[in-house]
């Protein structure tokens, strides 16, 4: 989630909340029920393609339209985010578990190679050398696959999940601020402050 993505999100939310302020929350019913036909959402194709983010926002607004209080809605959003985060981290956890087992498999390969080599003692040096090399290759592959491939993939997957969680948190605090009575521009500023620092747009950028 880049700074540009957050900028687009803040702009979209401002348009959405401004419409809600002028027409009431019921004015968003058409946008929420059919986001693909919404004049606001269709300006932001990245938002429409991300089905989880889209459903998170539309379901939240649907609950607000039905009259759920901001405090109760905030608890519901916290529960939704917690469940999604737990589910989304499971693949990365599984990858990390696989990575942790690979060095052990490399050690097993080395031990088996040594056992086979011991059975060849007294034979030609070339044959013993090949078996020792095979044992070392098994150890090398276990360590390489762990620290050079599987662990980095698991770390990358975890980073993606954490970034999505941070993005959902921005939407959550922005919506709750508006539903508690803040003006759209103030709610957007609350959302901007919740954005991680390395991708947070400046106040001037949001104002423009």
JSON list of C-alpha atoms in Angstrom, two decimals:
[
{"chain": "A", "resi": 1, "resn": "UNK", "atom": "CA", "xyz": [0.00, 0.00, 0.00]},
{"chain": "A", "resi": 2, "resn": "UNK", "atom": "CA", "xyz": [1.83, 3.04, -1.33]},
{"chain": "A", "resi": 3, "resn": "UNK", "atom": "CA", "xyz": [1.44, 6.70, -0.47]},
{"chain": "A", "resi": 4, "resn": "UNK", "atom": "CA", "xyz": [-0.51, 7.16, -3.70]},
{"chain": "A", "resi": 5, "resn": "UNK", "atom": "CA", "xyz": [-2.95, 4.41, -2.68]},
{"chain": "A", "resi": 6, "resn": "UNK", "atom": "CA", "xyz": [-3.54, 6.11, 0.67]},
{"chain": "A", "resi": 7, "resn": "UNK", "atom": "CA", "xyz": [-3.98, 9.47, -1.06]},
{"chain": "A", "resi": 8, "resn": "UNK", "atom": "CA", "xyz": [-6.63, 7.99, -3.34]},
{"chain": "A", "resi": 9, "resn": "UNK", "atom": "CA", "xyz": [-8.33, 6.35, -0.37]},
{"chain": "A", "resi": 10, "resn": "UNK", "atom": "CA", "xyz": [-8.51, 9.60, 1.60]},
{"chain": "A", "resi": 11, "resn": "UNK", "atom": "CA", "xyz": [-9.90, 11.39, -1.43]},
{"chain": "A", "resi": 12, "resn": "UNK", "atom": "CA", "xyz": [-12.50, 8.68, -1.99]},
{"chain": "A", "resi": 13, "resn": "UNK", "atom": "CA", "xyz": [-13.54, 8.71, 1.66]},
{"chain": "A", "resi": 14, "resn": "UNK", "atom": "CA", "xyz": [-13.86, 12.48, 1.66]},
{"chain": "A", "resi": 15, "resn": "UNK", "atom": "CA", "xyz": [-16.18, 12.35, -1.36]},
{"chain": "A", "resi": 16, "resn": "UNK", "atom": "CA", "xyz": [-18.19, 9.56, 0.26]},
{"chain": "A", "resi": 17, "resn": "UNK", "atom": "CA", "xyz": [-18.51, 11.23, 3.65]},
{"chain": "A", "resi": 18, "resn": "UNK", "atom": "CA", "xyz": [-19.29, 14.60, 2.09]},
{"chain": "A", "resi": 19, "resn": "UNK", "atom": "CA", "xyz": [-22.17, 12.99, 0.24]},
{"chain": "A", "resi": 20, "resn": "UNK", "atom": "CA", "xyz": [-23.34, 11.40, 3.50]},
{"chain": "A", "resi": 21, "resn": "UNK", "atom": "CA", "xyz": [-23.23, 14.77, 5.25]},
{"chain": "A", "resi": 22, "resn": "UNK", "atom": "CA", "xyz": [-25.32, 16.43, 2.53]},
{"chain": "A", "resi": 23, "resn": "UNK", "atom": "CA", "xyz": [-27.82, 13.63, 1.83]},
{"chain": "A", "resi": 24, "resn": "UNK", "atom": "CA", "xyz": [-27.66, 11.63, 5.05]},
{"chain": "A", "resi": 25, "resn": "UNK", "atom": "CA", "xyz": [-26.37, 8.08, 5.41]},
{"chain": "A", "resi": 26, "resn": "UNK", "atom": "CA", "xyz": [-29.36, 6.83, 3.41]},
{"chain": "A", "resi": 27, "resn": "UNK", "atom": "CA", "xyz": [-27.91, 8.69, 0.43]},
{"chain": "A", "resi": 28, "resn": "UNK", "atom": "CA", "xyz": [-25.08, 6.12, 0.37]},
{"chain": "A", "resi": 29, "resn": "UNK", "atom": "CA", "xyz": [-27.40, 3.13, 0.08]},
{"chain": "A", "resi": 30, "resn": "UNK", "atom": "CA", "xyz": [-27.06, 2.92, -3.71]},
{"chain": "A", "resi": 31, "resn": "UNK", "atom": "CA", "xyz": [-23.25, 3.16, -3.51]},
{"chain": "A", "resi": 32, "resn": "UNK", "atom": "CA", "xyz": [-23.09, 0.47, -0.84]},
{"chain": "A", "resi": 33, "resn": "UNK", "atom": "CA", "xyz": [-25.49, -2.00, -2.44]},
{"chain": "A", "resi": 34, "resn": "UNK", "atom": "CA", "xyz": [-23.95, -1.79, -5.91]},
{"chain": "A", "resi": 35, "resn": "UNK", "atom": "CA", "xyz": [-20.39, -0.47, -5.59]},
{"chain": "A", "resi": 36, "resn": "UNK", "atom": "CA", "xyz": [-19.57, -1.37, -9.21]},
{"chain": "A", "resi": 37, "resn": "UNK", "atom": "CA", "xyz": [-22.21, 1.15, -10.33]},
{"chain": "A", "resi": 38, "resn": "UNK", "atom": "CA", "xyz": [-21.38, 3.84, -7.77]},
{"chain": "A", "resi": 39, "resn": "UNK", "atom": "CA", "xyz": [-20.28, 7.16, -9.33]},
{"chain": "A", "resi": 40, "resn": "UNK", "atom": "CA", "xyz": [-17.78, 7.53, -6.46]},
{"chain": "A", "resi": 41, "resn": "UNK", "atom": "CA", "xyz": [-16.32, 4.02, -6.27]},
{"chain": "A", "resi": 42, "resn": "UNK", "atom": "CA", "xyz": [-15.96, 3.64, -10.03]},
{"chain": "A", "resi": 43, "resn": "UNK", "atom": "CA", "xyz": [-13.36, 6.43, -9.97]},
{"chain": "A", "resi": 44, "resn": "UNK", "atom": "CA", "xyz": [-11.10, 4.14, -7.95]},
{"chain": "A", "resi": 45, "resn": "UNK", "atom": "CA", "xyz": [-10.63, 0.79, -9.76]},
{"chain": "A", "resi": 46, "resn": "UNK", "atom": "CA", "xyz": [-8.01, -0.45, -7.26]},
{"chain": "A", "resi": 47, "resn": "UNK", "atom": "CA", "xyz": [-10.60, -0.21, -4.51]},
{"chain": "A", "resi": 48, "resn": "UNK", "atom": "CA", "xyz": [-13.21, -2.11, -6.52]},
{"chain": "A", "resi": 49, "resn": "UNK", "atom": "CA", "xyz": [-10.76, -4.89, -7.41]},
{"chain": "A", "resi": 50, "resn": "UNK", "atom": "CA", "xyz": [-9.80, -5.51, -3.78]},
{"chain": "A", "resi": 51, "resn": "UNK", "atom": "CA", "xyz": [-12.93, -7.41, -2.81]},
{"chain": "A", "resi": 52, "resn": "UNK", "atom": "CA", "xyz": [-12.06, -7.74, 0.89]},
{"chain": "A", "resi": 53, "resn": "UNK", "atom": "CA", "xyz": [-11.43, -4.02, 1.37]},
{"chain": "A", "resi": 54, "resn": "UNK", "atom": "CA", "xyz": [-14.53, -3.18, -0.68]},
{"chain": "A", "resi": 55, "resn": "UNK", "atom": "CA", "xyz": [-16.73, -5.53, 1.35]},
{"chain": "A", "resi": 56, "resn": "UNK", "atom": "CA", "xyz": [-15.23, -4.27, 4.62]},
{"chain": "A", "resi": 57, "resn": "UNK", "atom": "CA", "xyz": [-16.17, -0.67, 3.80]},
{"chain": "A", "resi": 58, "resn": "UNK", "atom": "CA", "xyz": [-19.56, -1.40, 2.24]},
{"chain": "A", "resi": 59, "resn": "UNK", "atom": "CA", "xyz": [-20.64, -3.75, 5.04]},
{"chain": "A", "resi": 60, "resn": "UNK", "atom": "CA", "xyz": [-19.62, -1.15, 7.61]},
{"chain": "A", "resi": 61, "resn": "UNK", "atom": "CA", "xyz": [-21.57, 1.60, 5.89]},
{"chain": "A", "resi": 62, "resn": "UNK", "atom": "CA", "xyz": [-24.54, -0.77, 5.52]},
{"chain": "A", "resi": 63, "resn": "UNK", "atom": "CA", "xyz": [-24.53, -1.30, 9.29]},
{"chain": "A", "resi": 64, "resn": "UNK", "atom": "CA", "xyz": [-24.27, 2.44, 9.88]},
{"chain": "A", "resi": 65, "resn": "UNK", "atom": "CA", "xyz": [-27.24, 3.06, 7.56]},
{"chain": "A", "resi": 66, "resn": "UNK", "atom": "CA", "xyz": [-29.34, 0.59, 9.56]},
{"chain": "A", "resi": 67, "resn": "UNK", "atom": "CA", "xyz": [-28.69, 2.67, 12.69]},
{"chain": "A", "resi": 68, "resn": "UNK", "atom": "CA", "xyz": [-25.91, 0.83, 14.55]},
{"chain": "A", "resi": 69, "resn": "UNK", "atom": "CA", "xyz": [-24.23, 3.17, 17.04]},
{"chain": "A", "resi": 70, "resn": "UNK", "atom": "CA", "xyz": [-20.63, 4.22, 16.47]},
{"chain": "A", "resi": 71, "resn": "UNK", "atom": "CA", "xyz": [-19.37, 2.51, 19.66]},
{"chain": "A", "resi": 72, "resn": "UNK", "atom": "CA", "xyz": [-20.98, -0.83, 18.79]},
{"chain": "A", "resi": 73, "resn": "UNK", "atom": "CA", "xyz": [-19.80, -0.54, 15.20]},
{"chain": "A", "resi": 74, "resn": "UNK", "atom": "CA", "xyz": [-16.23, 0.09, 16.37]},
{"chain": "A", "resi": 75, "resn": "UNK", "atom": "CA", "xyz": [-16.29, -3.14, 18.38]},
{"chain": "A", "resi": 76, "resn": "UNK", "atom": "CA", "xyz": [-17.69, -5.00, 15.39]},
{"chain": "A", "resi": 77, "resn": "UNK", "atom": "CA", "xyz": [-14.91, -3.66, 13.15]},
{"chain": "A", "resi": 78, "resn": "UNK", "atom": "CA", "xyz": [-12.27, -4.65, 15.69]},
{"chain": "A", "resi": 79, "resn": "UNK", "atom": "CA", "xyz": [-13.66, -8.19, 15.73]},
{"chain": "A", "resi": 80, "resn": "UNK", "atom": "CA", "xyz": [-13.79, -8.33, 11.93]},
{"chain": "A", "resi": 81, "resn": "UNK", "atom": "CA", "xyz": [-10.19, -7.15, 11.61]},
{"chain": "A", "resi": 82, "resn": "UNK", "atom": "CA", "xyz": [-8.98, -9.61, 14.25]},
{"chain": "A", "resi": 83, "resn": "UNK", "atom": "CA", "xyz": [-10.64, -12.57, 12.53]},
{"chain": "A", "resi": 84, "resn": "UNK", "atom": "CA", "xyz": [-9.35, -11.55, 9.10]},
{"chain": "A", "resi": 85, "resn": "UNK", "atom": "CA", "xyz": [-5.81, -10.96, 10.40]},
{"chain": "A", "resi": 86, "resn": "UNK", "atom": "CA", "xyz": [-5.72, -14.38, 12.06]},
{"chain": "A", "resi": 87, "resn": "UNK", "atom": "CA", "xyz": [-6.96, -16.06, 8.89]},
{"chain": "A", "resi": 88, "resn": "UNK", "atom": "CA", "xyz": [-4.58, -14.12, 6.62]},
{"chain": "A", "resi": 89, "resn": "UNK", "atom": "CA", "xyz": [-1.50, -14.94, 8.73]},
{"chain": "A", "resi": 90, "resn": "UNK", "atom": "CA", "xyz": [-2.04, -18.72, 8.62]},
{"chain": "A", "resi": 91, "resn": "UNK", "atom": "CA", "xyz": [-0.34, -19.27, 5.21]},
{"chain": "A", "resi": 92, "resn": "UNK", "atom": "CA", "xyz": [2.70, -17.25, 6.31]},
{"chain": "A", "resi": 93, "resn": "UNK", "atom": "CA", "xyz": [2.84, -19.22, 9.58]},
{"chain": "A", "resi": 94, "resn": "UNK", "atom": "CA", "xyz": [2.73, -22.48, 7.65]},
{"chain": "A", "resi": 95, "resn": "UNK", "atom": "CA", "xyz": [5.58, -21.29, 5.41]},
{"chain": "A", "resi": 96, "resn": "UNK", "atom": "CA", "xyz": [7.65, -20.35, 8.46]},
{"chain": "A", "resi": 97, "resn": "UNK", "atom": "CA", "xyz": [7.07, -23.79, 9.95]},
{"chain": "A", "resi": 98, "resn": "UNK", "atom": "CA", "xyz": [8.29, -25.43, 6.74]},
{"chain": "A", "resi": 99, "resn": "UNK", "atom": "CA", "xyz": [11.35, -23.16, 6.72]},
{"chain": "A", "resi": 100, "resn": "UNK", "atom": "CA", "xyz": [12.17, -24.13, 10.31]},
{"chain": "A", "resi": 101, "resn": "UNK", "atom": "CA", "xyz": [12.19, -27.83, 9.43]},
{"chain": "A", "resi": 102, "resn": "UNK", "atom": "CA", "xyz": [14.55, -27.56, 6.44]},
{"chain": "A", "resi": 103, "resn": "UNK", "atom": "CA", "xyz": [17.85, -27.17, 8.38]},
{"chain": "A", "resi": 104, "resn": "UNK", "atom": "CA", "xyz": [16.87, -30.27, 10.38]},
{"chain": "A", "resi": 105, "resn": "UNK", "atom": "CA", "xyz": [16.36, -32.20, 7.16]},
{"chain": "A", "resi": 106, "resn": "UNK", "atom": "CA", "xyz": [19.78, -30.99, 6.02]},
{"chain": "A", "resi": 107, "resn": "UNK", "atom": "CA", "xyz": [21.34, -32.37, 9.20]},
{"chain": "A", "resi": 108, "resn": "UNK", "atom": "CA", "xyz": [19.56, -35.69, 8.67]},
{"chain": "A", "resi": 109, "resn": "UNK", "atom": "CA", "xyz": [20.92, -35.82, 5.12]},
{"chain": "A", "resi": 110, "resn": "UNK", "atom": "CA", "xyz": [24.43, -35.14, 6.45]},
{"chain": "A", "resi": 111, "resn": "UNK", "atom": "CA", "xyz": [24.17, -37.87, 9.10]},
{"chain": "A", "resi": 112, "resn": "UNK", "atom": "CA", "xyz": [22.88, -40.41, 6.57]},
{"chain": "A", "resi": 113, "resn": "UNK", "atom": "CA", "xyz": [25.67, -39.43, 4.21]},
{"chain": "A", "resi": 114, "resn": "UNK", "atom": "CA", "xyz": [28.25, -40.00, 6.95]},
{"chain": "A", "resi": 115, "resn": "UNK", "atom": "CA", "xyz": [26.70, -43.38, 7.77]},
{"chain": "A", "resi": 116, "resn": "UNK", "atom": "CA", "xyz": [26.90, -44.42, 4.11]},
{"chain": "A", "resi": 117, "resn": "UNK", "atom": "CA", "xyz": [30.47, -43.10, 3.91]},
{"chain": "A", "resi": 118, "resn": "UNK", "atom": "CA", "xyz": [31.50, -45.11, 6.98]},
{"chain": "A", "resi": 119, "resn": "UNK", "atom": "CA", "xyz": [30.36, -48.22, 5.18]},
{"chain": "A", "resi": 120, "resn": "UNK", "atom": "CA", "xyz": [32.71, -47.41, 2.31]},
{"chain": "A", "resi": 121, "resn": "UNK", "atom": "CA", "xyz": [35.85, -46.93, 4.38]},
{"chain": "A", "resi": 122, "resn": "UNK", "atom": "CA", "xyz": [38.77, -48.77, 2.85]},
{"chain": "A", "resi": 123, "resn": "UNK", "atom": "CA", "xyz": [37.39, -48.31, -0.63]},
{"chain": "A", "resi": 124, "resn": "UNK", "atom": "CA", "xyz": [38.65, -46.01, -3.38]},
{"chain": "A", "resi": 125, "resn": "UNK", "atom": "CA", "xyz": [39.16, -42.39, -2.22]},
{"chain": "A", "resi": 126, "resn": "UNK", "atom": "CA", "xyz": [37.08, -41.15, -5.16]},
{"chain": "A", "resi": 127, "resn": "UNK", "atom": "CA", "xyz": [34.04, -43.13, -3.99]},
{"chain": "A", "resi": 128, "resn": "UNK", "atom": "CA", "xyz": [34.38, -41.89, -0.40]},
{"chain": "A", "resi": 129, "resn": "UNK", "atom": "CA", "xyz": [34.75, -38.32, -1.69]},
{"chain": "A", "resi": 130, "resn": "UNK", "atom": "CA", "xyz": [31.54, -38.57, -3.70]},
{"chain": "A", "resi": 131, "resn": "UNK", "atom": "CA", "xyz": [29.57, -39.81, -0.69]},
{"chain": "A", "resi": 132, "resn": "UNK", "atom": "CA", "xyz": [30.96, -37.10, 1.60]},
{"chain": "A", "resi": 133, "resn": "UNK", "atom": "CA", "xyz": [30.10, -34.51, -1.06]},
{"chain": "A", "resi": 134, "resn": "UNK", "atom": "CA", "xyz": [26.54, -35.85, -1.29]},
{"chain": "A", "resi": 135, "resn": "UNK", "atom": "CA", "xyz": [26.17, -35.53, 2.50]},
{"chain": "A", "resi": 136, "resn": "UNK", "atom": "CA", "xyz": [27.41, -31.93, 2.42]},
{"chain": "A", "resi": 137, "resn": "UNK", "atom": "CA", "xyz": [25.11, -31.05, -0.50]},
{"chain": "A", "resi": 138, "resn": "UNK", "atom": "CA", "xyz": [22.11, -32.27, 1.54]},
{"chain": "A", "resi": 139, "resn": "UNK", "atom": "CA", "xyz": [23.10, -29.95, 4.41]},
{"chain": "A", "resi": 140, "resn": "UNK", "atom": "CA", "xyz": [23.71, -27.09, 2.01]},
{"chain": "A", "resi": 141, "resn": "UNK", "atom": "CA", "xyz": [20.30, -27.49, 0.35]},
{"chain": "A", "resi": 142, "resn": "UNK", "atom": "CA", "xyz": [18.48, -27.54, 3.69]},
{"chain": "A", "resi": 143, "resn": "UNK", "atom": "CA", "xyz": [20.11, -24.29, 4.81]},
{"chain": "A", "resi": 144, "resn": "UNK", "atom": "CA", "xyz": [19.78, -22.61, 1.40]},
{"chain": "A", "resi": 145, "resn": "UNK", "atom": "CA", "xyz": [16.09, -23.41, 1.02]},
{"chain": "A", "resi": 146, "resn": "UNK", "atom": "CA", "xyz": [15.39, -22.27, 4.58]},
{"chain": "A", "resi": 147, "resn": "UNK", "atom": "CA", "xyz": [17.23, -18.96, 4.72]},
{"chain": "A", "resi": 148, "resn": "UNK", "atom": "CA", "xyz": [17.45, -18.18, 1.01]},
{"chain": "A", "resi": 149, "resn": "UNK", "atom": "CA", "xyz": [13.96, -19.04, -0.21]},
{"chain": "A", "resi": 150, "resn": "UNK", "atom": "CA", "xyz": [11.19, -20.15, 2.16]},
{"chain": "A", "resi": 151, "resn": "UNK", "atom": "CA", "xyz": [11.91, -17.77, 5.08]},
{"chain": "A", "resi": 152, "resn": "UNK", "atom": "CA", "xyz": [12.05, -14.66, 2.83]},
{"chain": "A", "resi": 153, "resn": "UNK", "atom": "CA", "xyz": [8.77, -15.70, 1.18]},
{"chain": "A", "resi": 154, "resn": "UNK", "atom": "CA", "xyz": [7.13, -16.15, 4.58]},
{"chain": "A", "resi": 155, "resn": "UNK", "atom": "CA", "xyz": [8.44, -12.76, 5.73]},
{"chain": "A", "resi": 156, "resn": "UNK", "atom": "CA", "xyz": [7.11, -11.12, 2.57]},
{"chain": "A", "resi": 157, "resn": "UNK", "atom": "CA", "xyz": [3.69, -12.71, 3.08]},
{"chain": "A", "resi": 158, "resn": "UNK", "atom": "CA", "xyz": [3.61, -11.46, 6.67]},
{"chain": "A", "resi": 159, "resn": "UNK", "atom": "CA", "xyz": [4.50, -7.94, 5.52]},
{"chain": "A", "resi": 160, "resn": "UNK", "atom": "CA", "xyz": [1.63, -7.94, 3.01]},
{"chain": "A", "resi": 161, "resn": "UNK", "atom": "CA", "xyz": [-0.83, -9.05, 5.70]},
{"chain": "A", "resi": 162, "resn": "UNK", "atom": "CA", "xyz": [0.42, -6.39, 8.13]},
{"chain": "A", "resi": 163, "resn": "UNK", "atom": "CA", "xyz": [0.09, -3.68, 5.46]},
{"chain": "A", "resi": 164, "resn": "UNK", "atom": "CA", "xyz": [-3.50, -4.70, 4.73]},
{"chain": "A", "resi": 165, "resn": "UNK", "atom": "CA", "xyz": [-4.26, -4.69, 8.46]},
{"chain": "A", "resi": 166, "resn": "UNK", "atom": "CA", "xyz": [-2.86, -1.15, 8.73]},
{"chain": "A", "resi": 167, "resn": "UNK", "atom": "CA", "xyz": [-4.99, -0.07, 5.75]},
{"chain": "A", "resi": 168, "resn": "UNK", "atom": "CA", "xyz": [-8.14, -1.50, 7.35]},
{"chain": "A", "resi": 169, "resn": "UNK", "atom": "CA", "xyz": [-7.27, 0.31, 10.58]},
{"chain": "A", "resi": 170, "resn": "UNK", "atom": "CA", "xyz": [-7.17, 3.62, 8.69]},
{"chain": "A", "resi": 171, "resn": "UNK", "atom": "CA", "xyz": [-10.63, 2.99, 7.25]},
{"chain": "A", "resi": 172, "resn": "UNK", "atom": "CA", "xyz": [-11.90, 2.00, 10.67]},
{"chain": "A", "resi": 173, "resn": "UNK", "atom": "CA", "xyz": [-10.76, 5.09, 12.56]},
{"chain": "A", "resi": 174, "resn": "UNK", "atom": "CA", "xyz": [-11.85, 7.37, 9.71]},
{"chain": "A", "resi": 175, "resn": "UNK", "atom": "CA", "xyz": [-15.37, 5.94, 9.60]},
{"chain": "A", "resi": 176, "resn": "UNK", "atom": "CA", "xyz": [-15.80, 5.91, 13.37]},
{"chain": "A", "resi": 177, "resn": "UNK", "atom": "CA", "xyz": [-14.62, 9.52, 13.62]},
{"chain": "A", "resi": 178, "resn": "UNK", "atom": "CA", "xyz": [-17.26, 10.56, 11.08]},
{"chain": "A", "resi": 179, "resn": "UNK", "atom": "CA", "xyz": [-20.03, 8.53, 12.73]},
{"chain": "A", "resi": 180, "resn": "UNK", "atom": "CA", "xyz": [-19.19, 10.13, 16.07]},
{"chain": "A", "resi": 181, "resn": "UNK", "atom": "CA", "xyz": [-19.97, 13.52, 14.56]},
{"chain": "A", "resi": 182, "resn": "UNK", "atom": "CA", "xyz": [-16.72, 14.82, 13.03]},
{"chain": "A", "resi": 183, "resn": "UNK", "atom": "CA", "xyz": [-16.89, 16.75, 9.77]},
{"chain": "A", "resi": 184, "resn": "UNK", "atom": "CA", "xyz": [-15.63, 14.84, 6.70]},
{"chain": "A", "resi": 185, "resn": "UNK", "atom": "CA", "xyz": [-12.41, 16.87, 6.47]},
{"chain": "A", "resi": 186, "resn": "UNK", "atom": "CA", "xyz": [-11.66, 16.24, 10.17]},
{"chain": "A", "resi": 187, "resn": "UNK", "atom": "CA", "xyz": [-12.45, 12.53, 9.82]},
{"chain": "A", "resi": 188, "resn": "UNK", "atom": "CA", "xyz": [-10.03, 12.38, 6.88]},
{"chain": "A", "resi": 189, "resn": "UNK", "atom": "CA", "xyz": [-7.35, 14.03, 9.01]},
{"chain": "A", "resi": 190, "resn": "UNK", "atom": "CA", "xyz": [-7.92, 11.43, 11.73]},
{"chain": "A", "resi": 191, "resn": "UNK", "atom": "CA", "xyz": [-7.49, 8.75, 9.08]},
{"chain": "A", "resi": 192, "resn": "UNK", "atom": "CA", "xyz": [-4.31, 10.40, 7.78]},
{"chain": "A", "resi": 193, "resn": "UNK", "atom": "CA", "xyz": [-2.80, 10.32, 11.27]},
{"chain": "A", "resi": 194, "resn": "UNK", "atom": "CA", "xyz": [-3.46, 6.56, 11.45]},
{"chain": "A", "resi": 195, "resn": "UNK", "atom": "CA", "xyz": [-1.45, 5.88, 8.27]},
{"chain": "A", "resi": 196, "resn": "UNK", "atom": "CA", "xyz": [2.03, 4.35, 8.90]},
{"chain": "A", "resi": 197, "resn": "UNK", "atom": "CA", "xyz": [4.69, 7.06, 8.86]},
{"chain": "A", "resi": 198, "resn": "UNK", "atom": "CA", "xyz": [6.70, 5.80, 5.88]},
{"chain": "A", "resi": 199, "resn": "UNK", "atom": "CA", "xyz": [3.69, 6.13, 3.52]},
{"chain": "A", "resi": 200, "resn": "UNK", "atom": "CA", "xyz": [1.73, 8.88, 5.29]},
{"chain": "A", "resi": 201, "resn": "UNK", "atom": "CA", "xyz": [0.93, 11.84, 3.01]},
{"chain": "A", "resi": 202, "resn": "UNK", "atom": "CA", "xyz": [1.58, 15.28, 4.42]},
{"chain": "A", "resi": 203, "resn": "UNK", "atom": "CA", "xyz": [-1.21, 17.63, 5.50]},
{"chain": "A", "resi": 204, "resn": "UNK", "atom": "CA", "xyz": [-0.53, 19.80, 2.43]},
{"chain": "A", "resi": 205, "resn": "UNK", "atom": "CA", "xyz": [-0.80, 16.82, 0.08]},
{"chain": "A", "resi": 206, "resn": "UNK", "atom": "CA", "xyz": [-4.15, 15.82, 1.53]},
{"chain": "A", "resi": 207, "resn": "UNK", "atom": "CA", "xyz": [-5.40, 19.40, 1.48]},
{"chain": "A", "resi": 208, "resn": "UNK", "atom": "CA", "xyz": [-4.53, 19.70, -2.21]}
]
